[in-house]
Structures are given as structure tokens and as C-alpha cells.
mmCIF file of C-alpha atoms and ligand atoms in Angstrom:
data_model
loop_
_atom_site.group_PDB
_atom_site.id
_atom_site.type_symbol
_atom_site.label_atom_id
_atom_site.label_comp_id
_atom_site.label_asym_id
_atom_site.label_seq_id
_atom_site.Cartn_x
_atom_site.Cartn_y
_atom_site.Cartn_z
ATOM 1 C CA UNK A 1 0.000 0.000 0.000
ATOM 2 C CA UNK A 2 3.073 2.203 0.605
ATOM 3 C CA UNK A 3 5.533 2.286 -1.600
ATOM 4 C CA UNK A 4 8.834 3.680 -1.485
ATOM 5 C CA UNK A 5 11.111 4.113 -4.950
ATOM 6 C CA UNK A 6 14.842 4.715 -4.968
ATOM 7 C CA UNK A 7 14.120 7.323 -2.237
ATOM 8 C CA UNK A 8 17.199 9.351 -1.488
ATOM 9 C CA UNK A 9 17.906 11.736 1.427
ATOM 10 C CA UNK A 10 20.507 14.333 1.189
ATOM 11 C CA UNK A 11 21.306 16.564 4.185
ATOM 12 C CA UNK A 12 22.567 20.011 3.478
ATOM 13 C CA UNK A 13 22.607 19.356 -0.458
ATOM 14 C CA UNK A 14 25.019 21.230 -2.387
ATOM 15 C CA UNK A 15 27.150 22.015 1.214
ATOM 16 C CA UNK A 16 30.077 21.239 2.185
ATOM 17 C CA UNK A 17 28.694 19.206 4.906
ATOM 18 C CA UNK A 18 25.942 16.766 2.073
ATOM 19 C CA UNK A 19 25.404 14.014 3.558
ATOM 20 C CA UNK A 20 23.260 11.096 2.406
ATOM 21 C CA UNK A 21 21.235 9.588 5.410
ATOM 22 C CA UNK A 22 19.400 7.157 2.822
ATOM 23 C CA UNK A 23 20.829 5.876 -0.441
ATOM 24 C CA UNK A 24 18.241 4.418 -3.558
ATOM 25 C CA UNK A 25 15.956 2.978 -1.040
ATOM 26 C CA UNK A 26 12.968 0.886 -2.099
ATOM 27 C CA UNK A 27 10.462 -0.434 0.038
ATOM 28 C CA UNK A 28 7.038 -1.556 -0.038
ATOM 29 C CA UNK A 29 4.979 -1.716 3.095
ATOM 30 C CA UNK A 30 1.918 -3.835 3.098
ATOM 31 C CA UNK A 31 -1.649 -2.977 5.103
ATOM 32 C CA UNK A 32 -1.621 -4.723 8.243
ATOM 33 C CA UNK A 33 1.861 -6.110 8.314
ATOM 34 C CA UNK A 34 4.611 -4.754 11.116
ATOM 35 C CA UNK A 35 7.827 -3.516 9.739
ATOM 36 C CA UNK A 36 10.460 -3.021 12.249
ATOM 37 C CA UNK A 37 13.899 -0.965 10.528
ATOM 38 C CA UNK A 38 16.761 -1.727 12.287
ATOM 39 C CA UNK A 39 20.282 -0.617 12.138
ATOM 40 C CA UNK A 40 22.742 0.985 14.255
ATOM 41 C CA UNK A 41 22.528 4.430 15.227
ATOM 42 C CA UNK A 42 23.144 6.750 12.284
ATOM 43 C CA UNK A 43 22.529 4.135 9.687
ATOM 44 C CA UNK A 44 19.562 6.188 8.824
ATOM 45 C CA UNK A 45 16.338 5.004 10.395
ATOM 46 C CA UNK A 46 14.438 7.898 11.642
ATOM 47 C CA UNK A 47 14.994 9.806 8.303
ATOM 48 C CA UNK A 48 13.636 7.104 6.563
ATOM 49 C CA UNK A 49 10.323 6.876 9.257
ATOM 50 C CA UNK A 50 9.993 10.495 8.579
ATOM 51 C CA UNK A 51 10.236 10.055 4.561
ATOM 52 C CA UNK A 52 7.689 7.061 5.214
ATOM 53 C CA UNK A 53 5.322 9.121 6.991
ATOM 54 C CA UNK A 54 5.503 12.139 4.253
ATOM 55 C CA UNK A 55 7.159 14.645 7.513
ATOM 56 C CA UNK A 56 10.611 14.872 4.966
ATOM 57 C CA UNK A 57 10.434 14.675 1.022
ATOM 58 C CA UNK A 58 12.971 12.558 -0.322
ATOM 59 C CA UNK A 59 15.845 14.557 -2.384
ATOM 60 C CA UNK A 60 15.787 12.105 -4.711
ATOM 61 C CA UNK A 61 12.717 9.261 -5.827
ATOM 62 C CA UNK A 62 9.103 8.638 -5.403
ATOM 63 C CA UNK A 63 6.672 7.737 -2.568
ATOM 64 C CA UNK A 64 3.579 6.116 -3.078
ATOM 65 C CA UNK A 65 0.167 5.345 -1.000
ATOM 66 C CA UNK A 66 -2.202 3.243 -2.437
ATOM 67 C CA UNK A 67 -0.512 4.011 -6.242
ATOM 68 C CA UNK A 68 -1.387 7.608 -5.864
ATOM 69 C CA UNK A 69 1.952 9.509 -6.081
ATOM 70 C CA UNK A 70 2.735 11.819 -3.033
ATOM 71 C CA UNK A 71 6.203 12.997 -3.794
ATOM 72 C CA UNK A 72 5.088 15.955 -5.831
ATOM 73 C CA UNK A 73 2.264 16.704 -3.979
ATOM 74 C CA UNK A 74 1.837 20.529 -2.616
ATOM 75 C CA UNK A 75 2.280 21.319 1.013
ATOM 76 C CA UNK A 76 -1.091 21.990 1.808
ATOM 77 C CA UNK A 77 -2.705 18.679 0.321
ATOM 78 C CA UNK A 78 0.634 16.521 1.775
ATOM 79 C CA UNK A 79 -0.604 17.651 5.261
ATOM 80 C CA UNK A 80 -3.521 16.682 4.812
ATOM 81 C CA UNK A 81 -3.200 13.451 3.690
ATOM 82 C CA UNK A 82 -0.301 13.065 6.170
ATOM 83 C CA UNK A 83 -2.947 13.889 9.387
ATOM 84 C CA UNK A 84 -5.082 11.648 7.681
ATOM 85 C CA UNK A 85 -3.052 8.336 7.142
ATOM 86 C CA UNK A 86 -0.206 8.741 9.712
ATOM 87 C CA UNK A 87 0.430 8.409 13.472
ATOM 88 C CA UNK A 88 3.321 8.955 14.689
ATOM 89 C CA UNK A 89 5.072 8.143 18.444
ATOM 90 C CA UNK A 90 8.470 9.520 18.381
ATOM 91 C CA UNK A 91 11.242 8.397 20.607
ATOM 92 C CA UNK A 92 10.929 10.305 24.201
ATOM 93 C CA UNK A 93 7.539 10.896 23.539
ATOM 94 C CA UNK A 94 7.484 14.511 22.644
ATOM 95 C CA UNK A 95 4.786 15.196 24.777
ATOM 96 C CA UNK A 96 4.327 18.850 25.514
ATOM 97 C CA UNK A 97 5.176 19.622 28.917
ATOM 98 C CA UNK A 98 2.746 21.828 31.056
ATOM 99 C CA UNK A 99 -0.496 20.681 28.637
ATOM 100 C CA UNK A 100 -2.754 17.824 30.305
ATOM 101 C CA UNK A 101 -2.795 14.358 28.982
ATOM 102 C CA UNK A 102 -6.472 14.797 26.993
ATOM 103 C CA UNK A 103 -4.920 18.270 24.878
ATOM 104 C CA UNK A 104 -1.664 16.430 23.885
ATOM 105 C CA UNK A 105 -3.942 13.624 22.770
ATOM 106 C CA UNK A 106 -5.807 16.035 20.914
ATOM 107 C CA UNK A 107 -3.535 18.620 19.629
ATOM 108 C CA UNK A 108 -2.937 16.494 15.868
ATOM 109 C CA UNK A 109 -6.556 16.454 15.666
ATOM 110 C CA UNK A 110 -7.220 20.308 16.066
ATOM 111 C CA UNK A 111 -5.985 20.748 12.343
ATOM 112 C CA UNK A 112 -9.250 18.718 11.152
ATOM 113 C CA UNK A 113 -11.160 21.257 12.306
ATOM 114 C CA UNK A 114 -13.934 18.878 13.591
ATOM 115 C CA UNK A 115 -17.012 19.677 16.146
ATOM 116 C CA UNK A 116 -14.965 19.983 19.856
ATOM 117 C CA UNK A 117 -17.466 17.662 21.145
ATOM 118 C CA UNK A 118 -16.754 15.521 18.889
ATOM 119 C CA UNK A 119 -13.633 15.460 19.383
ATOM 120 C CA UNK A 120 -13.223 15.518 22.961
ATOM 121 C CA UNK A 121 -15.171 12.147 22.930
ATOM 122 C CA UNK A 122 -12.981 10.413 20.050
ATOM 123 C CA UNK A 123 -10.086 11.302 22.610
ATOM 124 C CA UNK A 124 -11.813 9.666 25.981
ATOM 125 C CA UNK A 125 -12.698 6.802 23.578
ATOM 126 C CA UNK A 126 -8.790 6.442 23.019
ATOM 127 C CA UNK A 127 -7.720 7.457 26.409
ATOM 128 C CA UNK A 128 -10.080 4.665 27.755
ATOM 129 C CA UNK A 129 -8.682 2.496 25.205
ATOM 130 C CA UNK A 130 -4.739 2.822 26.408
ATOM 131 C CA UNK A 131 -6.272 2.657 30.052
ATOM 132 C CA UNK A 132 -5.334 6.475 31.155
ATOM 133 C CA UNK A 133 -8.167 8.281 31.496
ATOM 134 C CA UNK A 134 -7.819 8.315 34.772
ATOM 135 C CA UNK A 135 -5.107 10.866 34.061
ATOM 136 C CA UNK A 136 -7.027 13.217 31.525
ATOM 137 C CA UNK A 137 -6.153 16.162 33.429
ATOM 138 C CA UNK A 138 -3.022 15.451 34.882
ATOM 139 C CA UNK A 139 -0.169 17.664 33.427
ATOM 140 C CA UNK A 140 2.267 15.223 31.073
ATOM 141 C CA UNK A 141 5.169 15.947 33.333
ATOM 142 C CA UNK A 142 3.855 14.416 36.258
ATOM 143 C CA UNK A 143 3.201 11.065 34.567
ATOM 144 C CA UNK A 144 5.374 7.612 34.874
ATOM 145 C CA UNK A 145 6.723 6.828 32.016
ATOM 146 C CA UNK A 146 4.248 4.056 31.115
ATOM 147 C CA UNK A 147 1.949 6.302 31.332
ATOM 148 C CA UNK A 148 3.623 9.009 29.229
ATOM 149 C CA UNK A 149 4.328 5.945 26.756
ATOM 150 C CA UNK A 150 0.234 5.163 26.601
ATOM 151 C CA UNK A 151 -0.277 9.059 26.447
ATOM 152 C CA UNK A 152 1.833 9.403 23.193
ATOM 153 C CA UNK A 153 0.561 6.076 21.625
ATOM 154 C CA UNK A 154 -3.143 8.081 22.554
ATOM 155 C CA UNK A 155 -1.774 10.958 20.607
ATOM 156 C CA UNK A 156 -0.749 9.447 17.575
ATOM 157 C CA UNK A 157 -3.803 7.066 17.381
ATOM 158 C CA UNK A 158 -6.229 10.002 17.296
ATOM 159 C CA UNK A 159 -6.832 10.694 13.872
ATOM 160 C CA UNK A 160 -7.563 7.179 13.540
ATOM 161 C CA UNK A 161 -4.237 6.736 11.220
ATOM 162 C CA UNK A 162 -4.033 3.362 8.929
ATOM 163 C CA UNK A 163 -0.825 3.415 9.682
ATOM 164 C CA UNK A 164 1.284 4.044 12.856
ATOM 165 C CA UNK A 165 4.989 5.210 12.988
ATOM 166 C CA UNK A 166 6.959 4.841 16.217
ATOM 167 C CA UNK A 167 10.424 5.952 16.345
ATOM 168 C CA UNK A 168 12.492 3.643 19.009
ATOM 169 C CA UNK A 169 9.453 3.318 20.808
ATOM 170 C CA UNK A 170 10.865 1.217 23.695
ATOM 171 C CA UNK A 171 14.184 3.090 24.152
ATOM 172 C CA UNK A 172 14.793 3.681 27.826
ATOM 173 C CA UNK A 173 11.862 1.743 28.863
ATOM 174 C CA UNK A 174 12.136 -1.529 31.134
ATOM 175 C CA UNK A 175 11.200 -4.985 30.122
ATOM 176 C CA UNK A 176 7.512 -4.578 32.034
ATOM 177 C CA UNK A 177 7.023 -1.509 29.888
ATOM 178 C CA UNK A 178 8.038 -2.956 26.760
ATOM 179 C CA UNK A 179 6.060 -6.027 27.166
ATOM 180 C CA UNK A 180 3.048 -3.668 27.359
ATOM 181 C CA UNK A 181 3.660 -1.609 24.638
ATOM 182 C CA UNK A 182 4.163 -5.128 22.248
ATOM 183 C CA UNK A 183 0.445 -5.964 23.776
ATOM 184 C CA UNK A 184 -0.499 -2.307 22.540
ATOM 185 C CA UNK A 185 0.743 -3.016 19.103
ATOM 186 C CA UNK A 186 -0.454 -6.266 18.489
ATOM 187 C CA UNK A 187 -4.255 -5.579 19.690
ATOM 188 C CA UNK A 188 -3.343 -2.221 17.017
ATOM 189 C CA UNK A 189 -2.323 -5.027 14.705
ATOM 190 C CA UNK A 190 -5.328 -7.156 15.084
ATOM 191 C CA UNK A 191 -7.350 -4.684 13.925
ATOM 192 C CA UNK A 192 -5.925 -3.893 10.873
ATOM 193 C CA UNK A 193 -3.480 -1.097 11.198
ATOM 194 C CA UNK A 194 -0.230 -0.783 9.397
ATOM 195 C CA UNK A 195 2.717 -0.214 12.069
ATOM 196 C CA UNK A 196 6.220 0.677 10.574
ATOM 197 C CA UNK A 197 8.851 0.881 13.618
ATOM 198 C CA UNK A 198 12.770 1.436 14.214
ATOM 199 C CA UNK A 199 14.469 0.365 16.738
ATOM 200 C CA UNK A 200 17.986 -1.596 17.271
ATOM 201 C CA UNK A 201 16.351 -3.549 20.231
ATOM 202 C CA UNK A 202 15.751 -7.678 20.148
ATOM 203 C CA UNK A 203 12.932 -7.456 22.364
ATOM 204 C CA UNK A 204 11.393 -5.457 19.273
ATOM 205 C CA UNK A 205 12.781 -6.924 16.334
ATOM 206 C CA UNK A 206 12.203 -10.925 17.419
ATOM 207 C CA UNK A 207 8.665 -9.630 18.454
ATOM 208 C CA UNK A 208 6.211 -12.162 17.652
ATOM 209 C CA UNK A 209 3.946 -9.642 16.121
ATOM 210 C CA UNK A 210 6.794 -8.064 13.679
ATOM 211 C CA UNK A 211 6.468 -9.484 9.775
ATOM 212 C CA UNK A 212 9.288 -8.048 8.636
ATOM 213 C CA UNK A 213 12.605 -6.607 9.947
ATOM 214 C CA UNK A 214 14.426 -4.674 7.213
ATOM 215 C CA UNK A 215 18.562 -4.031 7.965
ATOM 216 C CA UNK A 216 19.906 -0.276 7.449
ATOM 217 C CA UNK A 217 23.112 0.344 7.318
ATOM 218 C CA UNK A 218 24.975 3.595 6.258
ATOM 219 C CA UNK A 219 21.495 4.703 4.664
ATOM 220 C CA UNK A 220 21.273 1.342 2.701
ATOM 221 C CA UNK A 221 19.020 -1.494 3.227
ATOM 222 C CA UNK A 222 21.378 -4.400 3.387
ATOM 223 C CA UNK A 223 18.992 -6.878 5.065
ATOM 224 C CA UNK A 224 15.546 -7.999 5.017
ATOM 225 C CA UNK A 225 13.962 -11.013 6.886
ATOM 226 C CA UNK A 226 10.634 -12.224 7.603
ATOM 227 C CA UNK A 227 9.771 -11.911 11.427
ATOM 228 C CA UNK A 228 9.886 -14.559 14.541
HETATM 229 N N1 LIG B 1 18.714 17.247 10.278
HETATM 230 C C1 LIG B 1 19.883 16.684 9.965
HETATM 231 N N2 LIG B 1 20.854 17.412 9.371
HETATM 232 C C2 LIG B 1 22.026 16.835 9.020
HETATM 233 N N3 LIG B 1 22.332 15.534 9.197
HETATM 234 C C3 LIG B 1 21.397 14.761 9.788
HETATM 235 C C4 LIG B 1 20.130 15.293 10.200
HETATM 236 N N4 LIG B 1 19.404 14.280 10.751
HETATM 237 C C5 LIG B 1 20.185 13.191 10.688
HETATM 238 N N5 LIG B 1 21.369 13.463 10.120
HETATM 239 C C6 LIG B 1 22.453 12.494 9.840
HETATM 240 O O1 LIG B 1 21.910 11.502 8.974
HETATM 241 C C7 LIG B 1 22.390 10.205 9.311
HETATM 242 C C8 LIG B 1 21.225 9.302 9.619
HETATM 243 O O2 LIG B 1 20.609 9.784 10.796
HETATM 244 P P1 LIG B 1 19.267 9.149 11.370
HETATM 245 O O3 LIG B 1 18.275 9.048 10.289
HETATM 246 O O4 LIG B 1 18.913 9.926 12.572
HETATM 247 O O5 LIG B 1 19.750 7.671 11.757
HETATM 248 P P2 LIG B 1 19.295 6.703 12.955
HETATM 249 O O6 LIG B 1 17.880 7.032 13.284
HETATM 250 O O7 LIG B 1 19.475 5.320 12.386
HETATM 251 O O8 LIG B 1 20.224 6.954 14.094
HETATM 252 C C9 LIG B 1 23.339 10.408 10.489
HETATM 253 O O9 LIG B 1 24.644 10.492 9.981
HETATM 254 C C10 LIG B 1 22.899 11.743 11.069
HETATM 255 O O10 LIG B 1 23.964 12.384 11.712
HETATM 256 MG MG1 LIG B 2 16.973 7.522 15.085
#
């Protein structure tokens, strides 16, 4: 359903300091599967996520959802379909410090402009869902950090995305806390949705629930294998 072409990522094109963090990549990511990139650091996994979920455009080749082209695509109509298909759970969480639990869950939804009430009960629906709504209103600073984990998984799953993007998602967390975020993903998987995740961590990649773990290395895929 996605599908990446000889994508290439230049950093600071044309400068002395270019760099290419991905090199001719092609990749196609199939609804419903689990795709797990894995590499050391630097070998180019979180530009790649971001290329994936349309937040970079490639220097260099094509992206693809569902055959329709998104590479050339202007701004306005990539962010749109970006809100639309993508969630995304970055590493630390990027949860905005001072706001409460329910308005970072519902800050990427705010661009959709849709009724608040509406809204605000999509995000209890969700909050319920990752078992915090205890903690609506509860600033995100003063969480645990399972909680601020379920918080940003809330976040990204608002929109209703087809497909989820978590960067490192269990880096710094303990084996408890991973184990619960693997349950989170594989209920998410169960029902359909597309989850595309780095991480250098064998807890991750020899997941049961992972299809496919694909080997970057300098910005090159130089592995692929199917999952446990
Ligand atoms: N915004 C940036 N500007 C310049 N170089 C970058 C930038 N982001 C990443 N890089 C470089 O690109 C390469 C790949 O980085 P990254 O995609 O973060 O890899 P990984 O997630 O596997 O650690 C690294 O050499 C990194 O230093
Ligand atoms: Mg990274």
C-alpha cells in the first residue's frame, strides 16, 4: 500500500557538509503487516520513518500510497493526507510539557477542524482504550513513564491513522514496559493497522507480532527477513 522508490535523502545538499542519510531505497509496506527498521545508530532510520510518513520529502525518488503519487504533492494537500493516514510516536515521547494528557492527545486532531465535542469524545474513547483516562487532566510531566508511553501512543492514534509510525518506541523503557507496549501493538495489529517501527532492540525486532525486519546500514538497506 506504501511504496517507497529509490528514495534518497541528502542533508545540506550542495554544502560542504551533504550528507546522504538514505541511499536508492525501495520499500514496499503492506496494510496490516509490522515492519520493524533496524540498524545501528546513524545508519539512517528515523529519516527514513519520517520520509515514510511524508514529515521529509525525499531529495531524490518517489513515494507512493495506495498508487497515488505523493512525492510531488503541494504542502497543503501533503498535510492533509499526512494527518489523515499517519500516526506517529516519536522516541521520548514529545509530549508537551505543562499541557494535560487529553490536549496532547488532541492537539494532531485540532488541524481537522472537527465539532470539539466531537472530538473531545474520540479522545476519551482512546484514552479509555490505552487505560489512562484516569489521568485526563493530569499535566504530562507528572506522569510515569508508562503512562507518558500510553499518552503518546493516545496521541498518535487520534486521527484514527491506517498506519502508525513509532520511532524507538521502547528506548529507555524496562522490560515490564516494553512487554506492554508489544500488547499495545499487536491488539493495534489485530485490527488492521499498518505499524512501521525502528528500533535496534531484540525485544522489538524478534517480536512475535513483527512481519518483517528490514537491515539499514549507512542509509542502505542491506537486510531484510521475515519476522519470529
Ligand atoms: N537534520 C539533519 N541534518 C544533518 N544531518 C542529519 C540530520 N538528521 C540526521 N542526520 C544524519 O543523517 C544520518 C542518519 O541519521 P538518522 O536518520 O537519525 O539515523 P538513525 O535514526 O538510524 O540513528 C546520520 O549520519 C545523522 O547524523
Ligand atoms: Mg533515530
Amino acid at each position: 500500500m506504501l511504496e517507497l522508490s529509490q528514495v534518497t535523502k541528502l542533508y545540506n545538499e550542495g554544502q560542504p557538509g551533504e550528507l546522504a542519510a538514505v541511499r536508492e531505497v525501495s520499500l514496499s509496506i503492506a496494510t496490516g503487516q509490522v515492519t520493524v527498521l533496524e540498524g545501528p545508530s546513524g545508519s539512517g532510520k528515523t529519516t527514513l520513518l519520517t520520509i515514510v510518513g511524508c514529515l521529509t520529502r525525499p531529495t531524490q525518488g518517489r513515494v507512493a500510497l495506495h498508487g497515488q503519487p505523493l512525492s510531488g504533492l503541494p504542502e497543503q494537500h501533503l498535510a492533509r493526507v499526512r494527518r489523515q493516514t499517519f500516526g506517529f510516536a516519536f522516541q521520548r515521547f514529545n509530549l508537551i510539557a505543562g499541557l494535560s494528557v487529553l490536549h496532547n492527545v488532541m492537539l494532531p486532531a485540532y488541524p481537522l477542524a472537527q465539532p470539539h465535542p466531537q472530538l473531545l469524545a474520540r479522545a476519551r474513547d482512546v484514552l479509555a482504550e490505552l487505560k489512562i483516562a484516569h489521568r485526563e487532566a493530569t499535566r504530562v510531566e507528572l506522569l510515569s513513564g508508562g503512562e507518558m508511553q500510553r499518552t503518546a501512543i493516545a496521541r498518535a492514534l487520534i486521527n484514527d491513522p491506517a498506519i502508525l509510525i513509532a520511532d524507538e518506541p521502547t528506548a529507555n523503557l524496562d522490560a515490564a514496559l516494553t512487554l506492554q507496549f508489544l500488547d499495545i501493538m499487536a491488539t493495534l495489529k489485530a485490527r488492521g493497522k499498518t505499524i512501521v517501527m525502528s528500533s535496534h532492540d531484540p525485544r522489538i525486532t524478534r517480536a512475535a507480532l513483527v512481519d518483517r525486519v528490514v537491515t539499514l546500514a549507512d542509509g542502505r538497506i542491506v537486510a531484510e527477513a521475515a519476522g519470529a
